[in-house]
Tab-separated table of N, CA and C in Angstrom:
chain	number	residue	atom	x	y	z
L	1361	MET	N	0.853	-1.173	0.000
L	1361	MET	CA	0.000	0.000	0.000
L	1361	MET	C	0.897	1.233	0.000
L	1362	THR	N	0.491	2.232	-0.758
L	1362	THR	CA	1.315	3.434	-0.826
L	1362	THR	C	1.113	4.256	0.437
L	1363	PRO	N	2.102	5.052	0.840
L	1363	PRO	CA	1.983	5.868	2.064
L	1363	PRO	C	0.800	6.827	2.008
L	1364	ARG	N	0.495	7.338	0.823
L	1364	ARG	CA	-0.604	8.296	0.694
L	1364	ARG	C	-1.948	7.641	1.034
L	1365	ILE	N	-2.212	6.490	0.471
L	1365	ILE	CA	-3.467	5.776	0.735
L	1365	ILE	C	-3.521	5.351	2.196
L	1366	ASP	N	-2.392	4.898	2.719
L	1366	ASP	CA	-2.330	4.492	4.111
L	1366	ASP	C	-2.713	5.652	5.044
L	1367	ARG	N	-2.248	6.869	4.742
L	1367	ARG	CA	-2.591	8.032	5.573
L	1367	ARG	C	-4.091	8.330	5.505
L	1368	LEU	N	-4.687	8.181	4.341
L	1368	LEU	CA	-6.127	8.424	4.215
L	1368	LEU	C	-6.938	7.421	5.022
L	1369	ARG	N	-6.477	6.178	5.043
L	1369	ARG	CA	-7.191	5.159	5.810
L	1369	ARG	C	-7.101	5.422	7.305
L	1370	ARG	N	-5.991	5.964	7.751
L	1370	ARG	CA	-5.813	6.223	9.176
L	1370	ARG	C	-6.511	7.493	9.625
L	1371	ALA	N	-6.830	8.384	8.708
L	1371	ALA	CA	-7.414	9.672	9.101
L	1371	ALA	C	-8.704	9.968	8.334
L	1372	PRO	N	-9.719	9.097	8.436
L	1372	PRO	CA	-10.967	9.376	7.720
L	1372	PRO	C	-11.650	10.640	8.245
L	1373	GLY	N	-11.391	10.987	9.506
L	1373	GLY	CA	-11.971	12.210	10.067
L	1373	GLY	C	-11.463	13.448	9.351
L	1374	ALA	N	-10.202	13.446	8.952
L	1374	ALA	CA	-9.634	14.591	8.235
L	1374	ALA	C	-10.307	14.742	6.885
L	1375	LEU	N	-10.568	13.630	6.198
L	1375	LEU	CA	-11.247	13.676	4.911
L	1375	LEU	C	-12.670	14.204	5.091
L	1376	LEU	N	-13.367	13.710	6.084
L	1376	LEU	CA	-14.715	14.168	6.369
L	1376	LEU	C	-14.726	15.656	6.711
L	1377	LEU	N	-13.757	16.089	7.495
L	1377	LEU	CA	-13.654	17.503	7.845
L	1377	LEU	C	-13.449	18.352	6.596
L	1378	GLY	N	-12.615	17.893	5.689
L	1378	GLY	CA	-12.378	18.619	4.440
L	1378	GLY	C	-13.653	18.751	3.608
L	1379	VAL	N	-14.412	17.665	3.514
L	1379	VAL	CA	-15.676	17.691	2.768
L	1379	VAL	C	-16.661	18.660	3.426
L	1380	LEU	N	-16.766	18.607	4.748
L	1380	LEU	CA	-17.685	19.503	5.449
L	1380	LEU	C	-17.300	20.968	5.273
L	1381	LEU	N	-16.012	21.256	5.328
L	1381	LEU	CA	-15.564	22.639	5.118
L	1381	LEU	C	-15.874	23.105	3.703
L	1382	ALA	N	-15.719	22.232	2.727
L	1382	ALA	CA	-16.039	22.597	1.340
L	1382	ALA	C	-17.531	22.878	1.195
L	1383	LEU	N	-18.346	22.043	1.822
L	1383	LEU	CA	-19.798	22.269	1.763
L	1383	LEU	C	-20.203	23.542	2.487
L	1384	ALA	N	-19.544	23.840	3.586
L	1384	ALA	CA	-19.850	25.070	4.319
L	1384	ALA	C	-19.558	26.284	3.462
L	1385	GLY	N	-18.522	26.218	2.641
L	1385	GLY	CA	-18.215	27.324	1.736
L	1385	GLY	C	-19.310	27.544	0.716
L	1386	CYS	N	-19.986	26.484	0.301
L	1386	CYS	CA	-21.086	26.609	-0.660
L	1386	CYS	C	-22.283	27.321	-0.049
L	1387	ALA	N	-22.466	27.192	1.248
L	1387	ALA	CA	-23.630	27.789	1.904
L	1387	ALA	C	-23.561	29.309	1.920
L	1388	ARG	N	-22.420	29.881	1.674
L	1388	ARG	CA	-22.283	31.340	1.703
L	1388	ARG	C	-23.139	32.035	0.666
L	1389	GLU	N	-23.510	31.344	-0.401
L	1389	GLU	CA	-24.346	31.946	-1.439
L	1389	GLU	C	-25.697	32.370	-0.888
L	1390	GLU	N	-26.144	31.793	0.201
L	1390	GLU	CA	-27.451	32.106	0.750
L	1390	GLU	C	-27.449	33.356	1.615
L	1391	GLU	N	-26.280	33.904	1.956
L	1391	GLU	CA	-26.225	35.053	2.848
L	1391	GLU	C	-27.013	36.255	2.358
L	1392	PRO	N	-26.983	36.623	1.035
L	1392	PRO	CA	-27.781	37.771	0.619
L	1392	PRO	C	-29.270	37.601	0.898
L	1393	THR	N	-29.784	36.384	0.719
L	1393	THR	CA	-31.191	36.138	1.005
L	1393	THR	C	-31.471	36.370	2.482
L	1394	LYS	N	-30.592	35.874	3.336
L	1394	LYS	CA	-30.783	36.074	4.766
L	1394	LYS	C	-30.719	37.548	5.124
L	1395	ALA	N	-29.811	38.293	4.487
L	1395	ALA	CA	-29.715	39.729	4.742
L	1395	ALA	C	-31.001	40.420	4.310
L	1396	ALA	N	-31.549	40.038	3.159
L	1396	ALA	CA	-32.793	40.635	2.690
L	1396	ALA	C	-33.930	40.305	3.647
L	1397	ASP	N	-33.920	39.080	4.176
L	1397	ASP	CA	-34.971	38.705	5.114
L	1397	ASP	C	-34.894	39.530	6.392
L	1398	THR	N	-33.702	39.917	6.817
L	1398	THR	CA	-33.602	40.746	8.015
L	1398	THR	C	-34.016	42.184	7.720
L	1399	LEU	N	-33.868	42.616	6.488
L	1399	LEU	CA	-34.302	43.953	6.096
L	1399	LEU	C	-35.825	44.007	6.038
L	1400	ARG	N	-36.408	42.968	5.483
L	1400	ARG	CA	-37.869	42.895	5.392
L	1400	ARG	C	-38.424	42.333	6.691
L	1401	GLN	N	-39.532	42.882	7.119
L	1401	GLN	CA	-40.224	42.378	8.293
L	1401	GLN	C	-41.427	41.565	7.811
L	1402	PRO	N	-41.635	40.369	8.345
L	1402	PRO	CA	-42.750	39.533	7.885
L	1402	PRO	C	-44.083	40.274	7.964
L	1403	GLY	N	-44.840	40.187	6.875
L	1403	GLY	CA	-46.168	40.788	6.847
L	1403	GLY	C	-46.185	42.301	6.687
L	1404	GLN	N	-45.034	42.915	6.429
L	1404	GLN	CA	-44.975	44.377	6.287
L	1404	GLN	C	-44.513	44.779	4.894
L	1405	TRP	N	-44.982	45.947	4.495
L	1405	TRP	CA	-44.484	46.578	3.279
L	1405	TRP	C	-43.075	47.092	3.555
L	1406	LEU	N	-42.252	47.134	2.509
L	1406	LEU	CA	-40.919	47.710	2.617
L	1406	LEU	C	-40.797	48.788	1.545
L	1407	LEU	N	-40.466	49.983	1.958
L	1407	LEU	CA	-40.239	51.082	1.026
L	1407	LEU	C	-38.766	51.456	1.106
L	1408	VAL	N	-38.069	51.328	-0.023
L	1408	VAL	CA	-36.644	51.639	-0.095
L	1408	VAL	C	-36.509	52.918	-0.911
L	1409	ASN	N	-36.097	53.980	-0.230
L	1409	ASN	CA	-36.002	55.296	-0.856
L	1409	ASN	C	-34.544	55.658	-1.097
L	1410	TYR	N	-34.245	56.058	-2.334
L	1410	TYR	CA	-32.906	56.530	-2.677
L	1410	TYR	C	-32.923	58.053	-2.705
L	1411	TRP	N	-31.934	58.641	-2.034
L	1411	TRP	CA	-31.850	60.089	-1.896
L	1411	TRP	C	-30.388	60.514	-2.012
L	1412	ALA	N	-30.182	61.808	-2.168
L	1412	ALA	CA	-28.827	62.369	-2.173
L	1412	ALA	C	-28.891	63.754	-1.543
L	1413	GLU	N	-27.801	64.154	-0.947
L	1413	GLU	CA	-27.727	65.448	-0.261
L	1413	GLU	C	-27.952	66.610	-1.229
L	1414	TRP	N	-27.565	66.463	-2.479
L	1414	TRP	CA	-27.672	67.523	-3.478
L	1414	TRP	C	-29.039	67.558	-4.164
L	1415	CYS	N	-29.913	66.610	-3.850
L	1415	CYS	CA	-31.222	66.476	-4.508
L	1415	CYS	C	-32.295	67.193	-3.683
L	1416	LYS	N	-32.698	68.367	-4.130
L	1416	LYS	CA	-33.668	69.161	-3.372
L	1416	LYS	C	-35.005	68.422	-3.178
L	1417	PRO	N	-35.585	67.795	-4.216
L	1417	PRO	CA	-36.840	67.057	-3.989
L	1417	PRO	C	-36.676	65.920	-2.973
L	1418	CYS	N	-35.489	65.312	-2.950
L	1418	CYS	CA	-35.221	64.252	-1.961
L	1418	CYS	C	-35.347	64.811	-0.546
L	1419	LEU	N	-34.720	65.958	-0.348
L	1419	LEU	CA	-34.712	66.566	0.980
L	1419	LEU	C	-36.112	67.017	1.387
L	1420	GLU	N	-36.894	67.463	0.416
L	1420	GLU	CA	-38.261	67.900	0.712
L	1420	GLU	C	-39.160	66.747	1.128
L	1421	GLU	N	-38.887	65.547	0.619
L	1421	GLU	CA	-39.766	64.415	0.936
L	1421	GLU	C	-39.376	63.678	2.214
L	1422	ILE	N	-38.200	63.917	2.755
L	1422	ILE	CA	-37.752	63.183	3.943
L	1422	ILE	C	-38.750	63.294	5.102
L	1423	PRO	N	-39.285	64.476	5.410
L	1423	PRO	CA	-40.288	64.521	6.495
L	1423	PRO	C	-41.538	63.692	6.189
L	1424	GLU	N	-41.937	63.621	4.930
L	1424	GLU	CA	-43.106	62.815	4.541
L	1424	GLU	C	-42.821	61.323	4.742
L	1425	LEU	N	-41.618	60.905	4.364
L	1425	LEU	CA	-41.231	59.501	4.564
L	1425	LEU	C	-41.236	59.152	6.045
L	1426	GLY	N	-40.699	60.066	6.867
L	1426	GLY	CA	-40.689	59.850	8.315
L	1426	GLY	C	-42.092	59.801	8.889
L	1427	ALA	N	-42.969	60.686	8.408
L	1427	ALA	CA	-44.354	60.702	8.900
L	1427	ALA	C	-45.080	59.417	8.510
L	1428	PHE	N	-44.873	58.958	7.280
L	1428	PHE	CA	-45.494	57.707	6.844
L	1428	PHE	C	-44.984	56.543	7.689
L	1429	ALA	N	-43.668	56.499	7.909
L	1429	ALA	CA	-43.081	55.415	8.706
L	1429	ALA	C	-43.656	55.393	10.114
L	1430	GLY	N	-43.811	56.561	10.715
L	1430	GLY	CA	-44.373	56.632	12.066
L	1430	GLY	C	-45.832	56.215	12.109
L	1431	LYS	N	-46.592	56.658	11.127
L	1431	LYS	CA	-48.033	56.359	11.081
L	1431	LYS	C	-48.304	54.875	10.813
L	1432	HIS	N	-47.435	54.245	10.059
L	1432	HIS	CA	-47.666	52.856	9.648
L	1432	HIS	C	-46.584	51.913	10.177
L	1433	ALA	N	-46.085	52.201	11.368
L	1433	ALA	CA	-44.978	51.433	11.950
L	1433	ALA	C	-45.262	49.933	12.029
L	1434	GLY	N	-46.474	49.535	12.228
L	1434	GLY	CA	-46.784	48.113	12.342
L	1434	GLY	C	-47.001	47.412	11.020
L	1435	THR	N	-47.189	48.176	9.938
L	1435	THR	CA	-47.502	47.567	8.652
L	1435	THR	C	-46.513	47.893	7.544
L	1436	ALA	N	-45.606	48.829	7.789
L	1436	ALA	CA	-44.647	49.208	6.748
L	1436	ALA	C	-43.322	49.628	7.372
L	1437	ARG	N	-42.269	49.381	6.634
L	1437	ARG	CA	-40.941	49.838	7.048
L	1437	ARG	C	-40.378	50.698	5.916
L	1438	VAL	N	-39.837	51.845	6.272
L	1438	VAL	CA	-39.226	52.755	5.310
L	1438	VAL	C	-37.739	52.821	5.608
L	1439	VAL	N	-36.919	52.648	4.565
L	1439	VAL	CA	-35.473	52.813	4.721
L	1439	VAL	C	-34.964	53.759	3.648
L	1440	LEU	N	-34.028	54.615	4.041
L	1440	LEU	CA	-33.433	55.580	3.134
L	1440	LEU	C	-32.008	55.150	2.812
L	1441	VAL	N	-31.677	55.145	1.520
L	1441	VAL	CA	-30.371	54.716	1.045
L	1441	VAL	C	-29.728	55.889	0.310
L	1442	ASN	N	-28.501	56.224	0.697
L	1442	ASN	CA	-27.797	57.316	0.043
L	1442	ASN	C	-27.343	56.878	-1.342
L	1443	PHE	N	-27.821	57.563	-2.364
L	1443	PHE	CA	-27.537	57.231	-3.757
L	1443	PHE	C	-26.049	57.335	-4.077
L	1444	ASP	N	-25.361	58.269	-3.434
L	1444	ASP	CA	-23.946	58.508	-3.718
L	1444	ASP	C	-23.023	57.527	-3.006
L	1445	GLY	N	-23.575	56.618	-2.221
L	1445	GLY	CA	-22.762	55.622	-1.543
L	1445	GLY	C	-22.033	56.132	-0.312
L	1446	VAL	N	-22.486	57.265	0.230
L	1446	VAL	CA	-21.881	57.791	1.448
L	1446	VAL	C	-22.228	56.840	2.592
L	1447	THR	N	-21.232	56.504	3.416
L	1447	THR	CA	-21.455	55.591	4.537
L	1447	THR	C	-20.732	56.104	5.777
L	1448	GLY	N	-20.874	55.357	6.843
L	1448	GLY	CA	-20.135	55.635	8.070
L	1448	GLY	C	-20.448	56.983	8.682
L	1449	GLU	N	-19.427	57.618	9.245
L	1449	GLU	CA	-19.591	58.889	9.957
L	1449	GLU	C	-20.063	60.000	9.021
L	1450	ALA	N	-19.611	59.991	7.770
L	1450	ALA	CA	-20.055	61.019	6.814
L	1450	ALA	C	-21.566	60.927	6.596
L	1451	LEU	N	-22.081	59.711	6.505
L	1451	LEU	CA	-23.518	59.519	6.342
L	1451	LEU	C	-24.271	59.959	7.596
L	1452	GLN	N	-23.737	59.598	8.748
L	1452	GLN	CA	-24.374	59.994	10.006
L	1452	GLN	C	-24.429	61.520	10.126
L	1453	GLN	N	-23.364	62.190	9.704
L	1453	GLN	CA	-23.327	63.655	9.760
L	1453	GLN	C	-24.370	64.251	8.819
L	1454	GLN	N	-24.473	63.716	7.607
L	1454	GLN	CA	-25.501	64.192	6.675
L	1454	GLN	C	-26.885	63.996	7.279
L	1455	ALA	N	-27.109	62.848	7.882
L	1455	ALA	CA	-28.416	62.548	8.468
L	1455	ALA	C	-28.753	63.531	9.579
L	1456	ARG	N	-27.780	63.837	10.425
L	1456	ARG	CA	-28.024	64.810	11.502
L	1456	ARG	C	-28.339	66.189	10.921
L	1457	THR	N	-27.564	66.604	9.947
L	1457	THR	CA	-27.751	67.918	9.329
L	1457	THR	C	-29.113	68.025	8.644
L	1458	LEU	N	-29.534	66.955	7.993
L	1458	LEU	CA	-30.778	66.977	7.219
L	1458	LEU	C	-31.996	66.545	8.028
L	1459	GLY	N	-31.788	66.111	9.246
L	1459	GLY	CA	-32.907	65.695	10.092
L	1459	GLY	C	-33.492	64.349	9.715
L	1460	ILE	N	-32.667	63.453	9.215
L	1460	ILE	CA	-33.142	62.117	8.863
L	1460	ILE	C	-33.192	61.270	10.129
L	1461	PRO	N	-34.359	60.740	10.460
L	1461	PRO	CA	-34.451	59.888	11.653
L	1461	PRO	C	-33.529	58.673	11.516
L	1462	PRO	N	-32.738	58.375	12.544
L	1462	PRO	CA	-31.771	57.269	12.454
L	1462	PRO	C	-32.393	55.928	12.088
L	1463	GLU	N	-33.622	55.679	12.527
L	1463	GLU	CA	-34.246	54.383	12.241
L	1463	GLU	C	-34.586	54.213	10.760
L	1464	LEU	N	-34.577	55.317	10.005
L	1464	LEU	CA	-34.863	55.225	8.576
L	1464	LEU	C	-33.598	55.049	7.741
L	1465	LEU	N	-32.466	55.380	8.297
L	1465	LEU	CA	-31.213	55.427	7.544
L	1465	LEU	C	-30.603	54.041	7.396
L	1466	LEU	N	-30.276	53.677	6.172
L	1466	LEU	CA	-29.619	52.408	5.910
L	1466	LEU	C	-28.196	52.719	5.450
L	1467	ASP	N	-27.222	52.060	6.055
L	1467	ASP	CA	-25.807	52.356	5.809
L	1467	ASP	C	-25.226	51.501	4.687
L	1468	ARG	N	-26.088	50.891	3.891
L	1468	ARG	CA	-25.642	50.064	2.769
L	1468	ARG	C	-26.736	50.073	1.713
L	1469	ASP	N	-26.371	49.725	0.511
L	1469	ASP	CA	-27.341	49.661	-0.577
L	1469	ASP	C	-27.866	48.229	-0.678
L	1470	PRO	N	-29.159	48.011	-0.418
L	1470	PRO	CA	-29.713	46.660	-0.439
L	1470	PRO	C	-30.186	46.204	-1.818
L	1471	ALA	N	-29.878	46.970	-2.870
L	1471	ALA	CA	-30.398	46.671	-4.208
L	1471	ALA	C	-30.122	45.227	-4.630
L	1472	ALA	N	-28.892	44.777	-4.515
L	1472	ALA	CA	-28.544	43.428	-4.960
L	1472	ALA	C	-29.285	42.364	-4.154
L	1473	GLU	N	-29.331	42.524	-2.838
L	1473	GLU	CA	-29.970	41.487	-2.023
L	1473	GLU	C	-31.480	41.455	-2.185
L	1474	LEU	N	-32.067	42.580	-2.618
L	1474	LEU	CA	-33.513	42.627	-2.831
L	1474	LEU	C	-33.886	42.470	-4.304
L	1475	GLY	N	-32.896	42.406	-5.178
L	1475	GLY	CA	-33.166	42.267	-6.609
L	1475	GLY	C	-33.694	43.545	-7.239
L	1476	LEU	N	-33.255	44.697	-6.745
L	1476	LEU	CA	-33.716	45.984	-7.272
L	1476	LEU	C	-32.729	46.522	-8.301
L	1477	ALA	N	-33.245	47.212	-9.294
L	1477	ALA	CA	-32.388	47.897	-10.262
L	1477	ALA	C	-31.914	49.207	-9.649
L	1478	ARG	N	-30.753	49.669	-10.039
L	1478	ARG	CA	-30.258	50.958	-9.546
L	1478	ARG	C	-31.166	52.050	-10.113
L	1479	PRO	N	-31.597	52.987	-9.268
L	1479	PRO	CA	-32.495	54.036	-9.744
L	1479	PRO	C	-31.847	54.893	-10.829
L	1480	GLN	N	-32.670	55.338	-11.765
L	1480	GLN	CA	-32.195	56.194	-12.855
L	1480	GLN	C	-32.487	57.667	-12.584
L	1481	ALA	N	-33.311	57.940	-11.587
L	1481	ALA	CA	-33.674	59.315	-11.224
L	1481	ALA	C	-33.873	59.374	-9.716
L	1482	LEU	N	-33.753	60.556	-9.172
L	1482	LEU	CA	-33.951	60.770	-7.738
L	1482	LEU	C	-35.024	61.819	-7.509
L	1483	PRO	N	-35.757	61.695	-6.424
L	1483	PRO	CA	-35.809	60.535	-5.542
L	1483	PRO	C	-36.573	59.379	-6.183
L	1484	SER	N	-36.220	58.176	-5.796
L	1484	SER	CA	-36.897	56.954	-6.229
L	1484	SER	C	-37.238	56.141	-4.999
L	1485	THR	N	-38.465	55.648	-4.950
L	1485	THR	CA	-38.907	54.820	-3.830
L	1485	THR	C	-39.421	53.497	-4.376
L	1486	PHE	N	-38.736	52.411	-4.023
L	1486	PHE	CA	-39.152	51.072	-4.428
L	1486	PHE	C	-40.150	50.563	-3.395
L	1487	VAL	N	-41.290	50.099	-3.879
L	1487	VAL	CA	-42.355	49.612	-3.000
L	1487	VAL	C	-42.417	48.089	-3.117
L	1488	ILE	N	-42.136	47.422	-2.000
L	1488	ILE	CA	-42.104	45.964	-1.957
L	1488	ILE	C	-43.214	45.491	-1.031
L	1489	ASP	N	-44.075	44.628	-1.542
L	1489	ASP	CA	-45.240	44.199	-0.756
L	1489	ASP	C	-44.845	43.182	0.321
L	1490	PRO	N	-45.786	42.845	1.208
L	1490	PRO	CA	-45.465	41.930	2.319
L	1490	PRO	C	-44.973	40.554	1.884
L	1491	SER	N	-45.284	40.136	0.657
L	1491	SER	CA	-44.803	38.838	0.184
L	1491	SER	C	-43.380	38.921	-0.360
L	1492	GLY	N	-42.845	40.141	-0.503
L	1492	GLY	CA	-41.494	40.321	-1.009
L	1492	GLY	C	-41.424	40.698	-2.475
L	1493	ALA	N	-42.586	40.856	-3.122
L	1493	ALA	CA	-42.613	41.221	-4.540
L	1493	ALA	C	-42.559	42.744	-4.707
L	1494	GLN	N	-41.765	43.186	-5.674
L	1494	GLN	CA	-41.726	44.621	-5.955
L	1494	GLN	C	-43.004	45.007	-6.672
L	1495	ARG	N	-43.724	45.970	-6.109
L	1495	ARG	CA	-44.986	46.409	-6.688
L	1495	ARG	C	-44.800	47.538	-7.689
L	1496	THR	N	-43.984	48.532	-7.323
L	1496	THR	CA	-43.810	49.692	-8.190
L	1496	THR	C	-42.576	50.467	-7.760
L	1497	VAL	N	-42.211	51.437	-8.594
L	1497	VAL	CA	-41.167	52.397	-8.248
L	1497	VAL	C	-41.807	53.770	-8.372
L	1498	LEU	N	-41.793	54.503	-7.277
L	1498	LEU	CA	-42.355	55.855	-7.269
L	1498	LEU	C	-41.231	56.836	-7.552
L	1499	LEU	N	-41.397	57.653	-8.570
L	1499	LEU	CA	-40.389	58.641	-8.936
L	1499	LEU	C	-40.826	60.018	-8.482
L	1500	GLY	N	-39.876	60.807	-8.038
L	1500	GLY	CA	-40.174	62.154	-7.570
L	1500	GLY	C	-40.529	62.146	-6.095
L	1501	PRO	N	-40.688	63.339	-5.544
L	1501	PRO	CA	-40.981	63.436	-4.110
L	1501	PRO	C	-42.354	62.865	-3.783
L	1502	GLN	N	-42.411	62.123	-2.693
L	1502	GLN	CA	-43.658	61.489	-2.255
L	1502	GLN	C	-44.225	62.186	-1.033
L	1503	THR	N	-45.500	61.931	-0.824
L	1503	THR	CA	-46.201	62.435	0.359
L	1503	THR	C	-46.756	61.233	1.113
L	1504	VAL	N	-47.217	61.488	2.326
L	1504	VAL	CA	-47.863	60.411	3.083
L	1504	VAL	C	-49.006	59.833	2.250
L	1505	ALA	N	-49.799	60.693	1.620
L	1505	ALA	CA	-50.944	60.231	0.832
L	1505	ALA	C	-50.505	59.371	-0.358
L	1506	SER	N	-49.447	59.753	-1.055
L	1506	SER	CA	-49.021	58.959	-2.231
L	1506	SER	C	-48.434	57.616	-1.775
L	1507	LEU	N	-47.770	57.599	-0.636
L	1507	LEU	CA	-47.231	56.336	-0.113
L	1507	LEU	C	-48.367	55.421	0.363
L	1508	GLU	N	-49.380	56.001	0.961
L	1508	GLU	CA	-50.542	55.211	1.382
L	1508	GLU	C	-51.265	54.648	0.173
L	1509	ALA	N	-51.360	55.418	-0.895
L	1509	ALA	CA	-52.001	54.919	-2.109
L	1509	ALA	C	-51.197	53.751	-2.705
L	1510	ALA	N	-49.882	53.852	-2.692
L	1510	ALA	CA	-49.027	52.797	-3.260
L	1510	ALA	C	-49.069	51.518	-2.452
L	1511	THR	N	-49.309	51.636	-1.152
L	1511	THR	CA	-49.324	50.455	-0.275
L	1511	THR	C	-50.740	50.004	0.093
L	1512	GLY	N	-51.727	50.765	-0.339
L	1512	GLY	CA	-53.113	50.429	0.020
L	1512	GLY	C	-53.412	50.655	1.472
L	1513	SER	N	-52.645	51.549	2.116
L	1513	SER	CA	-52.830	51.839	3.540
L	1513	SER	C	-53.860	52.927	3.726
L	1514	PRO	N	-54.670	52.821	4.781
L	1514	PRO	CA	-55.665	53.880	5.048
L	1514	PRO	C	-55.033	55.131	5.636
């Protein structure tokens, strides 16, 4: 018997460990789905709004987004995503300056994990129903009334 085969026979646990580690690496593909599931709340609408500091209509709609989120806290979640990719302390500073409620601010772009296309205009609000299906994209500044119409909320 060759030394190589002999070593494999003596250490079947090492072979099994190698196979398990390889399979564990395959499971990483599911992480985006899990991340999307944590972003979405079961049974709730998800509104993903893209904004930028230089976009005046974006800034005008932020209070409306906050009011809608507060009014429909049990049935809808609103998250704001910086279109320019600003993150970390710079994003937090913009949020403080612009009066963006911290619970609405998302420090990453969830487009890939939610299967959303990158917006072509600002502001853009992606409306995702409780089942996870994208219903529509609202372009331009929104109001509480327009968000309620898009989600069928009273």
